[in-house]
Amino acid sequence: HAYISSLLNDIPEKPEIITFTISLRYNLPRRDADNMLPVVKLFVDCLKNNNWILEDSPKYFKSFEIIFDEKLNKNSQIITINY
């Protein structure tokens, strides 16, 4: 949590996020997509704890996707917030 929170706090302006989706692309060859679910959970919890989102209920958090992306550098991941 601390690392993600520090990254969020380094962003100078928080966007106004009401409803959102999350996209996680990764290239961690030894991980299956279902092993990446905790990453999404941790990230969304950090968004909430740092007041980036109002709530993570279905009213606001509409969907997420987890994609294995061979085009990314090995052992990397990118999380995108779509709002």
PDB file of C-alpha atoms in Angstrom:
ATOM      1  CA  HIS A   1       0.000   0.000   0.000  1.00  0.00           C
ATOM      2  CA  ALA A   2       2.728   2.480   0.932  1.00  0.00           C
ATOM      3  CA  TYR A   3       4.469   2.309  -2.446  1.00  0.00           C
ATOM      4  CA  ILE A   4       1.283   2.815  -4.457  1.00  0.00           C
ATOM      5  CA  SER A   5       0.156   5.581  -2.107  1.00  0.00           C
ATOM      6  CA  SER A   6       3.476   7.386  -2.537  1.00  0.00           C
ATOM      7  CA  LEU A   7       3.114   7.213  -6.326  1.00  0.00           C
ATOM      8  CA  LEU A   8      -0.424   8.600  -6.132  1.00  0.00           C
ATOM      9  CA  ASN A   9       0.701  11.401  -3.830  1.00  0.00           C
ATOM     10  CA  ASP A  10       3.423  12.409  -6.313  1.00  0.00           C
ATOM     11  CA  ILE A  11       0.818  13.288  -8.939  1.00  0.00           C
ATOM     12  CA  PRO A  12       0.285  17.061  -8.690  1.00  0.00           C
ATOM     13  CA  GLU A  13      -3.417  17.207  -9.562  1.00  0.00           C
ATOM     14  CA  LYS A  14      -6.026  14.605  -8.743  1.00  0.00           C
ATOM     15  CA  PRO A  15      -8.554  14.195 -11.523  1.00  0.00           C
ATOM     16  CA  GLU A  16     -12.227  14.202 -10.652  1.00  0.00           C
ATOM     17  CA  ILE A  17     -13.132  10.533 -10.853  1.00  0.00           C
ATOM     18  CA  ILE A  18     -16.779   9.557 -10.421  1.00  0.00           C
ATOM     19  CA  THR A  19     -17.207   6.282 -12.290  1.00  0.00           C
ATOM     20  CA  PHE A  20     -14.217   4.317 -13.480  1.00  0.00           C
ATOM     21  CA  THR A  21     -12.846   1.104 -14.897  1.00  0.00           C
ATOM     22  CA  ILE A  22      -9.409  -0.426 -14.389  1.00  0.00           C
ATOM     23  CA  SER A  23      -7.211  -2.063 -16.997  1.00  0.00           C
ATOM     24  CA  LEU A  24      -4.193  -4.109 -15.884  1.00  0.00           C
ATOM     25  CA  ARG A  25      -1.771  -5.195 -18.589  1.00  0.00           C
ATOM     26  CA  TYR A  26       1.139  -7.343 -17.511  1.00  0.00           C
ATOM     27  CA  ASN A  27       4.031  -9.438 -18.750  1.00  0.00           C
ATOM     28  CA  LEU A  28       4.977 -11.591 -15.800  1.00  0.00           C
ATOM     29  CA  PRO A  29       5.540 -14.953 -17.474  1.00  0.00           C
ATOM     30  CA  ARG A  30       5.131 -16.991 -14.281  1.00  0.00           C
ATOM     31  CA  ARG A  31       1.744 -15.432 -13.401  1.00  0.00           C
ATOM     32  CA  ASP A  32      -1.691 -16.445 -14.614  1.00  0.00           C
ATOM     33  CA  ALA A  33      -4.348 -13.754 -15.032  1.00  0.00           C
ATOM     34  CA  ASP A  34      -6.184 -14.916 -11.910  1.00  0.00           C
ATOM     35  CA  ASN A  35      -2.987 -14.404  -9.883  1.00  0.00           C
ATOM     36  CA  MET A  36      -3.192 -10.706 -10.759  1.00  0.00           C
ATOM     37  CA  LEU A  37      -6.562 -10.115  -9.030  1.00  0.00           C
ATOM     38  CA  PRO A  38      -4.900  -9.046  -5.745  1.00  0.00           C
ATOM     39  CA  VAL A  39      -2.991  -6.345  -7.653  1.00  0.00           C
ATOM     40  CA  VAL A  40      -6.274  -4.799  -8.827  1.00  0.00           C
ATOM     41  CA  LYS A  41      -7.757  -5.058  -5.319  1.00  0.00           C
ATOM     42  CA  LEU A  42      -4.712  -3.418  -3.718  1.00  0.00           C
ATOM     43  CA  PHE A  43      -4.665  -0.635  -6.311  1.00  0.00           C
ATOM     44  CA  VAL A  44      -8.371   0.179  -5.920  1.00  0.00           C
ATOM     45  CA  ASP A  45      -8.037   0.152  -2.120  1.00  0.00           C
ATOM     46  CA  CYS A  46      -5.172   2.649  -2.410  1.00  0.00           C
ATOM     47  CA  LEU A  47      -7.270   4.864  -4.688  1.00  0.00           C
ATOM     48  CA  LYS A  48     -10.005   4.873  -2.062  1.00  0.00           C
ATOM     49  CA  ASN A  49      -7.698   5.356   0.933  1.00  0.00           C
ATOM     50  CA  ASN A  50      -6.000   8.312  -0.778  1.00  0.00           C
ATOM     51  CA  ASN A  51      -9.321   9.940  -1.733  1.00  0.00           C
ATOM     52  CA  TRP A  52      -8.912   9.448  -5.464  1.00  0.00           C
ATOM     53  CA  ILE A  53     -12.297   7.733  -5.723  1.00  0.00           C
ATOM     54  CA  LEU A  54     -15.493   8.143  -3.723  1.00  0.00           C
ATOM     55  CA  GLU A  55     -16.164   4.465  -3.312  1.00  0.00           C
ATOM     56  CA  ASP A  56     -15.372   1.115  -4.928  1.00  0.00           C
ATOM     57  CA  SER A  57     -18.959  -0.156  -5.067  1.00  0.00           C
ATOM     58  CA  PRO A  58     -20.475  -1.200  -8.421  1.00  0.00           C
ATOM     59  CA  LYS A  59     -22.140   2.219  -8.626  1.00  0.00           C
ATOM     60  CA  TYR A  60     -18.685   3.754  -9.203  1.00  0.00           C
ATOM     61  CA  PHE A  61     -16.297   0.901 -10.066  1.00  0.00           C
ATOM     62  CA  LYS A  62     -17.870  -0.431 -13.251  1.00  0.00           C
ATOM     63  CA  SER A  63     -15.418  -3.083 -14.430  1.00  0.00           C
ATOM     64  CA  PHE A  64     -11.847  -4.254 -14.715  1.00  0.00           C
ATOM     65  CA  GLU A  65      -9.819  -6.260 -17.162  1.00  0.00           C
ATOM     66  CA  ILE A  66      -6.590  -8.201 -16.787  1.00  0.00           C
ATOM     67  CA  ILE A  67      -4.592  -8.789 -19.950  1.00  0.00           C
ATOM     68  CA  PHE A  68      -1.357 -10.711 -20.462  1.00  0.00           C
ATOM     69  CA  ASP A  69       0.540  -8.487 -22.915  1.00  0.00           C
ATOM     70  CA  GLU A  70       3.608  -9.987 -24.552  1.00  0.00           C
ATOM     71  CA  LYS A  71       4.434  -6.563 -26.059  1.00  0.00           C
ATOM     72  CA  LEU A  72       5.333  -5.180 -22.617  1.00  0.00           C
ATOM     73  CA  ASN A  73       8.822  -5.619 -21.249  1.00  0.00           C
ATOM     74  CA  LYS A  74       9.133  -8.829 -19.268  1.00  0.00           C
ATOM     75  CA  ASN A  75       8.395  -8.493 -15.556  1.00  0.00           C
ATOM     76  CA  SER A  76       6.383  -5.297 -15.990  1.00  0.00           C
ATOM     77  CA  GLN A  77       2.795  -4.229 -15.525  1.00  0.00           C
ATOM     78  CA  ILE A  78       0.732  -1.150 -16.343  1.00  0.00           C
ATOM     79  CA  ILE A  79      -2.475  -0.157 -14.559  1.00  0.00           C
ATOM     80  CA  THR A  80      -4.773   2.337 -16.277  1.00  0.00           C
ATOM     81  CA  ILE A  81      -7.725   4.145 -14.718  1.00  0.00           C
ATOM     82  CA  ASN A  82     -10.401   4.958 -17.282  1.00  0.00           C
ATOM     83  CA  TYR A  83     -12.895   7.582 -16.136  1.00  0.00           C
TER      84      TYR A  83
END
